[in-house]
Amino acid sequence: MPDAPELNTDAARSGPGPGPGAGRGADRPRASVALTPKQPTSDLLVALGDEGAPVEMATPSRIAWRRFRKNRQGMIGLIILLVLYTVAAFAGFFAPYDYADEVRELPWAPPTGVHFSDANGFSWRPFVHPIRIDFDENFATVVKPDESRRCYLRFFVRAAPYKLFGVIPGRTRLLGVDPLPDGTVASGTYYSRLYLMGADGSGRDIFSRICYGSRISMTIGLIGALLVLVIGLAVGGTSGYAGGWVDDVLQRLCEMVMLLPGFYLLLMLRFMFPASMDSTKLYFAVVLILSLVGWAAFARVIRGMVLSIRKEDYVQAARAMGLSHPRIIAKHILPNTMGYVVVATTLRIPGYILGESALSLLGLGIMEPTPSWGNMLQKAMDILELNQHPWVLWPGVFIFLAIMAFNLVGDGLRDAVDPRGLATR
Amino acid sequence: MPKPLLHVDQLNIGFDTDRGPIRPVRDVSVSIFPGQTVALVGESGCGKSVTAMSILRLIPSPPGKVLGGRVDFDGRDLLTLSEKEMRSVRGGQIAMIFQEPMTSLNPVYTIGDQIAEAVTLHQHVNKRQGFEIAEQSLRDVGIADAGRRLREYPHQMSGGMRQRVMIAMALSCRPKLLIADEPTTALDVTIQAQILELLRKLQRETGMSILLITHDLGVVAENADVVNVMYASRVVESATVEELFEKPQHPYTEGLFRSVPRLGGHKERLETIPGTVPNPARFPAGCKFHPRCPRTRAAAESAGPQEVIEIAGAGERFKVLRKCATDEPELREVQTRHWAACHLIEGFEQSPVTQPRLEHRREVVPVAIDGGAQRPMETATTAGFVAQTGGEVSR
């Protein structure tokens, strides 16, 4: 490496403008020798000066990522999140049925067992038993799987149509079951349904609804947090940088918002919107409500950070270079809060997920039949129902998973972007 | 008569503080001609940095405000420009480098990003050309492997390297005036010498003017053409560097020279000026230096009782001349091309009150000065060091 031909270096240097991203310099000599004959003598100073810099280009985000990768809990959280968001993005593909697909005859159907063997022997293909509706000796309805029949599980089946991201039409779903074997279809009291996590009171597949519900529950927190991020950065940045009466006014505003207990504010804001709206509008209304509750505390922290950063020499230097105030805030001050912002946002998302769940649980959020994890849990509010059909708690499990994952990732990020860690090479 | 590039004319700056209004800059006049290096010297808190900041209109307002005066730069009064016009002056025509290279660069951007930002702001070039200019200016300040350094972050560089980057950034837009606010104070002596040599070299190449703010007389001796000594928010002495080092007139300047360590001195303790720079909120009446002034004390010994007043200062009571304690001297041209503000300079009352204006370029670095001060140690180190390593010193 040290013997890399000088010619090569010059070619690399005089090449067409090495932009910021142009070749990461792996093929260049590590430290060009300062005392080459080509250097003018007055550049001798160079040779006396500074030590060679580290070879690897360590951008702050790369350092953070490297540290994050070592954090096991953080990585687990990240993987959970990736899975959940993948499901949310391709809900139609992962859900066996449409979220509104009812089978009125099968209310509260228990989770369907997936088997590889039954009384008839072993099968390499997993199968389920069809559900049979029968009457017992007291003429009460009995809903139970008919263990003498098999409906094989199928992958990548063509089933009910859906639209990916709301636009791309699709019919292929990951899982499905065979219809009933020939000869028994006519009976009409057999149902071959795949209820991986049971069914709700209308015979809708809870797993499918969880898949569709994740679209709302997983994005509402993200969008809410991003909205808070924008409001908080704008208000906090302006407040901290401008100071004076601007700061006073904005801070009193923040305090007023913070004075009100969050949940009551949530309810109050909810009643500013009509009670029933179509689900898209309602979704955005909920996002808006959640972020209007959350921005104040965030803006205050940002203000505090800006207050200290604006006294930094590099801000003064940026002023002396002729940068305008908005540009200094946006380019030189706020990016220096990013470590905190990323962590705080990640740790805040669970709050918004819970907020949406709470609103929906009270019937003020996302409305049936559109599923969200929160409104699905409404069914679990009745202790008797819960006792008989404990599987209605599944959405709660997913809320728990999502929140835990966000917290794990947030904690991991906090360790990874620790500014004291950044300073070390 | 050629016009100065920058003429600060009777500048007055006020700050409203919790403890009442203060005046960190009072009637300060400074002229800088093209290609000249003008030093502003004084202890911490004497107002030199505020003067520099107010040239660029960077003093925070409120609490700071301009109470009077003009800052004529290149035919325009900077104090009357709009904020937008001022932004194109900052960085474009007047650039500034700061004392703390360790903190003057934004830690979240690469060196290249930061220089290119300045370049694209003031010159009509696209981002790629901006990076090319940035690379060139890194080379100009003697940074080896500029292309790679461009993509590095400030934390990957040493203090001397960062100050070079700051200089590269400041000079990337070819400013006519560079304000260097204690550019070497935070650096160790060998790096100091390199940075100063670099500034001289760049000045020769570009013909820019430099306003050098420092408290280091060694730096002044090496670099300045004209020196303004500030004390308690006023300029108390102004002369060419040779003249000032040879015949300092103001007792404060003399005190500064006495408190510089020098080679061959046999004293065990370095002399100091007793007391501290007065707090701008509680300036004494009369000459602001009289509570610390040895000259007025000596004169009071032999003066009549009506001319003397007893004061308390620096933890003791002593006699000073009444006029020093009541009457603030103006800056007068006490000798040809030498301004000072002290009642006790011979012929002071008869000297004309004029504004200092020296279009002087030094020919030779004053190495040894007879009489007043001797060669300051740092000068010796600087010169010796550069000579040893084959660098060149302008002399």
PDB file of C-alpha atoms in Angstrom, chain B residues 2-182:
ATOM      1  CA  PRO B   2      -5.119  55.618  -1.078  1.00  0.00           C
ATOM      2  CA  LYS B   3      -8.325  54.683   0.633  1.00  0.00           C
ATOM      3  CA  PRO B   4      -8.300  52.134   3.371  1.00  0.00           C
ATOM      4  CA  LEU B   5     -10.108  48.861   2.665  1.00  0.00           C
ATOM      5  CA  LEU B   6     -11.748  49.009   6.044  1.00  0.00           C
ATOM      6  CA  HIS B   7     -12.193  52.096   8.114  1.00  0.00           C
ATOM      7  CA  VAL B   8     -13.815  51.739  11.483  1.00  0.00           C
ATOM      8  CA  ASP B   9     -14.740  55.243  12.468  1.00  0.00           C
ATOM      9  CA  GLN B  10     -15.508  56.149  16.083  1.00  0.00           C
ATOM     10  CA  LEU B  11     -17.340  52.912  16.685  1.00  0.00           C
ATOM     11  CA  ASN B  12     -19.370  52.675  19.869  1.00  0.00           C
ATOM     12  CA  ILE B  13     -21.054  49.491  21.005  1.00  0.00           C
ATOM     13  CA  GLY B  14     -23.340  49.132  23.982  1.00  0.00           C
ATOM     14  CA  PHE B  15     -24.756  46.108  25.752  1.00  0.00           C
ATOM     15  CA  ASP B  16     -27.756  46.088  28.020  1.00  0.00           C
ATOM     16  CA  THR B  17     -26.938  43.696  30.806  1.00  0.00           C
ATOM     17  CA  ASP B  18     -28.669  42.736  34.022  1.00  0.00           C
ATOM     18  CA  ARG B  19     -26.344  45.089  35.833  1.00  0.00           C
ATOM     19  CA  GLY B  20     -27.030  48.034  33.604  1.00  0.00           C
ATOM     20  CA  PRO B  21     -25.675  49.180  30.264  1.00  0.00           C
ATOM     21  CA  ILE B  22     -22.039  48.618  29.463  1.00  0.00           C
ATOM     22  CA  ARG B  23     -19.839  49.973  26.712  1.00  0.00           C
ATOM     23  CA  PRO B  24     -17.457  47.295  25.500  1.00  0.00           C
ATOM     24  CA  VAL B  25     -16.312  49.413  22.548  1.00  0.00           C
ATOM     25  CA  ARG B  26     -15.853  53.165  22.853  1.00  0.00           C
ATOM     26  CA  ASP B  27     -14.737  55.488  20.063  1.00  0.00           C
ATOM     27  CA  VAL B  28     -12.655  52.837  18.400  1.00  0.00           C
ATOM     28  CA  SER B  29     -11.131  53.853  15.065  1.00  0.00           C
ATOM     29  CA  VAL B  30      -9.109  51.422  13.025  1.00  0.00           C
ATOM     30  CA  SER B  31      -7.965  51.600   9.407  1.00  0.00           C
ATOM     31  CA  ILE B  32      -6.816  48.674   7.349  1.00  0.00           C
ATOM     32  CA  PHE B  33      -5.297  49.122   3.909  1.00  0.00           C
ATOM     33  CA  PRO B  34      -5.226  46.450   1.227  1.00  0.00           C
ATOM     34  CA  GLY B  35      -2.636  43.797   1.913  1.00  0.00           C
ATOM     35  CA  GLN B  36      -2.001  45.080   5.384  1.00  0.00           C
ATOM     36  CA  THR B  37      -2.006  43.174   8.647  1.00  0.00           C
ATOM     37  CA  VAL B  38      -3.370  45.222  11.487  1.00  0.00           C
ATOM     38  CA  ALA B  39      -3.196  43.875  15.001  1.00  0.00           C
ATOM     39  CA  LEU B  40      -5.630  44.570  17.777  1.00  0.00           C
ATOM     40  CA  VAL B  41      -3.864  43.798  21.024  1.00  0.00           C
ATOM     41  CA  GLY B  42      -5.038  43.735  24.581  1.00  0.00           C
ATOM     42  CA  GLU B  43      -5.939  41.666  27.582  1.00  0.00           C
ATOM     43  CA  SER B  44      -9.055  39.533  27.751  1.00  0.00           C
ATOM     44  CA  GLY B  45     -12.160  41.640  28.083  1.00  0.00           C
ATOM     45  CA  CYS B  46     -10.751  44.812  26.598  1.00  0.00           C
ATOM     46  CA  GLY B  47     -13.218  44.793  23.700  1.00  0.00           C
ATOM     47  CA  LYS B  48     -11.118  43.536  20.831  1.00  0.00           C
ATOM     48  CA  SER B  49     -13.339  40.612  19.959  1.00  0.00           C
ATOM     49  CA  VAL B  50     -16.476  42.724  20.224  1.00  0.00           C
ATOM     50  CA  THR B  51     -14.912  45.185  17.807  1.00  0.00           C
ATOM     51  CA  ALA B  52     -14.215  42.368  15.382  1.00  0.00           C
ATOM     52  CA  MET B  53     -17.683  40.891  15.749  1.00  0.00           C
ATOM     53  CA  SER B  54     -19.346  44.232  15.222  1.00  0.00           C
ATOM     54  CA  ILE B  55     -17.478  44.717  11.949  1.00  0.00           C
ATOM     55  CA  LEU B  56     -19.356  41.665  10.713  1.00  0.00           C
ATOM     56  CA  ARG B  57     -22.437  42.745  12.651  1.00  0.00           C
ATOM     57  CA  LEU B  58     -22.376  39.499  14.577  1.00  0.00           C
ATOM     58  CA  ILE B  59     -22.953  40.863  18.042  1.00  0.00           C
ATOM     59  CA  PRO B  60     -26.228  39.510  19.373  1.00  0.00           C
ATOM     60  CA  SER B  61     -28.869  42.190  19.336  1.00  0.00           C
ATOM     61  CA  PRO B  62     -30.469  42.529  21.810  1.00  0.00           C
ATOM     62  CA  PRO B  63     -28.615  42.962  24.163  1.00  0.00           C
ATOM     63  CA  GLY B  64     -25.916  44.532  21.967  1.00  0.00           C
ATOM     64  CA  LYS B  65     -26.399  47.622  19.868  1.00  0.00           C
ATOM     65  CA  VAL B  66     -24.364  50.058  17.863  1.00  0.00           C
ATOM     66  CA  LEU B  67     -24.446  53.420  19.598  1.00  0.00           C
ATOM     67  CA  GLY B  68     -22.557  55.299  16.952  1.00  0.00           C
ATOM     68  CA  GLY B  69     -19.830  55.269  14.380  1.00  0.00           C
ATOM     69  CA  ARG B  70     -19.320  53.839  10.935  1.00  0.00           C
ATOM     70  CA  VAL B  71     -17.730  50.748   9.513  1.00  0.00           C
ATOM     71  CA  ASP B  72     -16.719  51.676   5.990  1.00  0.00           C
ATOM     72  CA  PHE B  73     -15.685  48.706   3.948  1.00  0.00           C
ATOM     73  CA  ASP B  74     -14.899  49.000   0.285  1.00  0.00           C
ATOM     74  CA  GLY B  75     -16.972  52.150  -0.076  1.00  0.00           C
ATOM     75  CA  ARG B  76     -20.011  51.032   1.905  1.00  0.00           C
ATOM     76  CA  ASP B  77     -20.995  51.564   5.510  1.00  0.00           C
ATOM     77  CA  LEU B  78     -21.571  48.018   6.745  1.00  0.00           C
ATOM     78  CA  LEU B  79     -23.712  49.272   9.597  1.00  0.00           C
ATOM     79  CA  THR B  80     -26.369  50.490   7.161  1.00  0.00           C
ATOM     80  CA  LEU B  81     -26.561  47.391   4.961  1.00  0.00           C
ATOM     81  CA  SER B  82     -29.589  45.153   5.018  1.00  0.00           C
ATOM     82  CA  GLU B  83     -29.222  41.756   6.651  1.00  0.00           C
ATOM     83  CA  LYS B  84     -29.286  40.154   3.216  1.00  0.00           C
ATOM     84  CA  GLU B  85     -26.519  42.370   1.861  1.00  0.00           C
ATOM     85  CA  MET B  86     -24.598  41.747   5.045  1.00  0.00           C
ATOM     86  CA  ARG B  87     -24.800  38.003   4.504  1.00  0.00           C
ATOM     87  CA  SER B  88     -23.028  38.308   1.189  1.00  0.00           C
ATOM     88  CA  VAL B  89     -20.321  40.367   2.850  1.00  0.00           C
ATOM     89  CA  ARG B  90     -19.843  37.776   5.553  1.00  0.00           C
ATOM     90  CA  GLY B  91     -17.751  34.969   4.237  1.00  0.00           C
ATOM     91  CA  GLY B  92     -17.723  36.471   0.758  1.00  0.00           C
ATOM     92  CA  GLN B  93     -15.726  39.636   1.317  1.00  0.00           C
ATOM     93  CA  ILE B  94     -14.871  39.495   4.978  1.00  0.00           C
ATOM     94  CA  ALA B  95     -14.133  36.116   6.458  1.00  0.00           C
ATOM     95  CA  MET B  96     -13.385  35.263  10.025  1.00  0.00           C
ATOM     96  CA  ILE B  97     -11.491  32.536  11.786  1.00  0.00           C
ATOM     97  CA  PHE B  98     -11.903  31.812  15.424  1.00  0.00           C
ATOM     98  CA  GLN B  99      -9.869  30.963  18.421  1.00  0.00           C
ATOM     99  CA  GLU B 100     -11.120  27.453  18.962  1.00  0.00           C
ATOM    100  CA  PRO B 101     -10.484  25.253  15.940  1.00  0.00           C
ATOM    101  CA  MET B 102     -11.649  22.252  17.942  1.00  0.00           C
ATOM    102  CA  THR B 103     -15.201  23.551  18.133  1.00  0.00           C
ATOM    103  CA  SER B 104     -15.480  25.818  15.117  1.00  0.00           C
ATOM    104  CA  LEU B 105     -16.337  22.996  12.756  1.00  0.00           C
ATOM    105  CA  ASN B 106     -19.702  21.310  12.809  1.00  0.00           C
ATOM    106  CA  PRO B 107     -19.162  17.732  13.986  1.00  0.00           C
ATOM    107  CA  VAL B 108     -21.931  16.240  11.852  1.00  0.00           C
ATOM    108  CA  TYR B 109     -20.603  17.249   8.434  1.00  0.00           C
ATOM    109  CA  THR B 110     -17.490  16.345   6.548  1.00  0.00           C
ATOM    110  CA  ILE B 111     -14.841  18.962   5.975  1.00  0.00           C
ATOM    111  CA  GLY B 112     -15.737  19.006   2.291  1.00  0.00           C
ATOM    112  CA  ASP B 113     -19.421  19.579   2.991  1.00  0.00           C
ATOM    113  CA  GLN B 114     -18.633  22.561   5.153  1.00  0.00           C
ATOM    114  CA  ILE B 115     -16.190  24.239   2.824  1.00  0.00           C
ATOM    115  CA  ALA B 116     -18.350  23.536  -0.212  1.00  0.00           C
ATOM    116  CA  GLU B 117     -21.331  25.013   1.586  1.00  0.00           C
ATOM    117  CA  ALA B 118     -19.486  28.281   2.020  1.00  0.00           C
ATOM    118  CA  VAL B 119     -18.270  28.195  -1.562  1.00  0.00           C
ATOM    119  CA  THR B 120     -21.645  27.523  -3.131  1.00  0.00           C
ATOM    120  CA  LEU B 121     -23.171  30.195  -0.949  1.00  0.00           C
ATOM    121  CA  HIS B 122     -20.984  32.982  -2.236  1.00  0.00           C
ATOM    122  CA  GLN B 123     -19.955  31.879  -5.685  1.00  0.00           C
ATOM    123  CA  HIS B 124     -22.205  30.837  -8.491  1.00  0.00           C
ATOM    124  CA  VAL B 125     -21.023  27.291  -8.729  1.00  0.00           C
ATOM    125  CA  ASN B 126     -22.754  23.956  -8.374  1.00  0.00           C
ATOM    126  CA  LYS B 127     -22.066  21.475  -5.670  1.00  0.00           C
ATOM    127  CA  ARG B 128     -19.466  19.545  -7.600  1.00  0.00           C
ATOM    128  CA  GLN B 129     -17.493  22.631  -8.486  1.00  0.00           C
ATOM    129  CA  GLY B 130     -17.852  23.646  -4.866  1.00  0.00           C
ATOM    130  CA  PHE B 131     -16.097  20.478  -3.823  1.00  0.00           C
ATOM    131  CA  GLU B 132     -13.376  21.051  -6.383  1.00  0.00           C
ATOM    132  CA  ILE B 133     -12.766  24.514  -4.999  1.00  0.00           C
ATOM    133  CA  ALA B 134     -12.856  23.099  -1.498  1.00  0.00           C
ATOM    134  CA  GLU B 135     -10.222  20.555  -2.426  1.00  0.00           C
ATOM    135  CA  GLN B 136      -8.072  23.238  -3.976  1.00  0.00           C
ATOM    136  CA  SER B 137      -8.322  25.439  -0.924  1.00  0.00           C
ATOM    137  CA  LEU B 138      -7.362  22.543   1.315  1.00  0.00           C
ATOM    138  CA  ARG B 139      -4.285  22.127  -0.829  1.00  0.00           C
ATOM    139  CA  ASP B 140      -3.624  25.843  -0.572  1.00  0.00           C
ATOM    140  CA  VAL B 141      -3.427  25.625   3.180  1.00  0.00           C
ATOM    141  CA  GLY B 142      -0.955  22.804   2.914  1.00  0.00           C
ATOM    142  CA  ILE B 143      -3.127  19.833   3.725  1.00  0.00           C
ATOM    143  CA  ALA B 144      -1.742  16.719   2.157  1.00  0.00           C
ATOM    144  CA  ASP B 145      -4.106  14.308   0.454  1.00  0.00           C
ATOM    145  CA  ALA B 146      -6.815  16.928   0.239  1.00  0.00           C
ATOM    146  CA  GLY B 147      -9.159  14.695  -1.703  1.00  0.00           C
ATOM    147  CA  ARG B 148      -9.352  12.222   1.125  1.00  0.00           C
ATOM    148  CA  ARG B 149      -9.435  14.837   3.857  1.00  0.00           C
ATOM    149  CA  LEU B 150     -12.505  16.346   2.228  1.00  0.00           C
ATOM    150  CA  ARG B 151     -14.498  13.305   3.207  1.00  0.00           C
ATOM    151  CA  GLU B 152     -13.322  13.256   6.779  1.00  0.00           C
ATOM    152  CA  TYR B 153     -15.129  14.552   9.805  1.00  0.00           C
ATOM    153  CA  PRO B 154     -13.706  17.174  12.138  1.00  0.00           C
ATOM    154  CA  HIS B 155     -13.224  14.678  14.933  1.00  0.00           C
ATOM    155  CA  GLN B 156     -10.755  12.813  12.779  1.00  0.00           C
ATOM    156  CA  MET B 157      -8.407  15.789  12.695  1.00  0.00           C
ATOM    157  CA  SER B 158      -6.003  17.414  15.102  1.00  0.00           C
ATOM    158  CA  GLY B 159      -6.295  20.996  16.282  1.00  0.00           C
ATOM    159  CA  GLY B 160      -3.708  22.371  13.897  1.00  0.00           C
ATOM    160  CA  MET B 161      -5.324  20.552  11.013  1.00  0.00           C
ATOM    161  CA  ARG B 162      -8.722  21.920  11.913  1.00  0.00           C
ATOM    162  CA  GLN B 163      -7.408  25.457  12.072  1.00  0.00           C
ATOM    163  CA  ARG B 164      -6.020  24.912   8.590  1.00  0.00           C
ATOM    164  CA  VAL B 165      -9.436  23.751   7.516  1.00  0.00           C
ATOM    165  CA  MET B 166     -10.972  26.850   9.071  1.00  0.00           C
ATOM    166  CA  ILE B 167      -8.511  28.993   7.170  1.00  0.00           C
ATOM    167  CA  ALA B 168      -9.216  27.073   3.987  1.00  0.00           C
ATOM    168  CA  MET B 169     -12.928  27.645   4.496  1.00  0.00           C
ATOM    169  CA  ALA B 170     -12.439  31.314   5.248  1.00  0.00           C
ATOM    170  CA  LEU B 171     -10.270  31.819   2.194  1.00  0.00           C
ATOM    171  CA  SER B 172     -12.229  29.626  -0.195  1.00  0.00           C
ATOM    172  CA  CYS B 173     -14.253  32.641  -1.306  1.00  0.00           C
ATOM    173  CA  ARG B 174     -11.212  34.886  -1.691  1.00  0.00           C
ATOM    174  CA  PRO B 175     -12.219  37.492   0.889  1.00  0.00           C
ATOM    175  CA  LYS B 176     -10.591  40.901   0.830  1.00  0.00           C
ATOM    176  CA  LEU B 177     -10.330  40.954   4.578  1.00  0.00           C
ATOM    177  CA  LEU B 178      -9.692  38.147   7.009  1.00  0.00           C
ATOM    178  CA  ILE B 179     -10.497  38.700  10.640  1.00  0.00           C
ATOM    179  CA  ALA B 180      -8.402  36.325  12.685  1.00  0.00           C
ATOM    180  CA  ASP B 181      -9.656  36.272  16.254  1.00  0.00           C
ATOM    181  CA  GLU B 182      -6.830  34.777  18.273  1.00  0.00           C
TER     182      GLU B 182
END
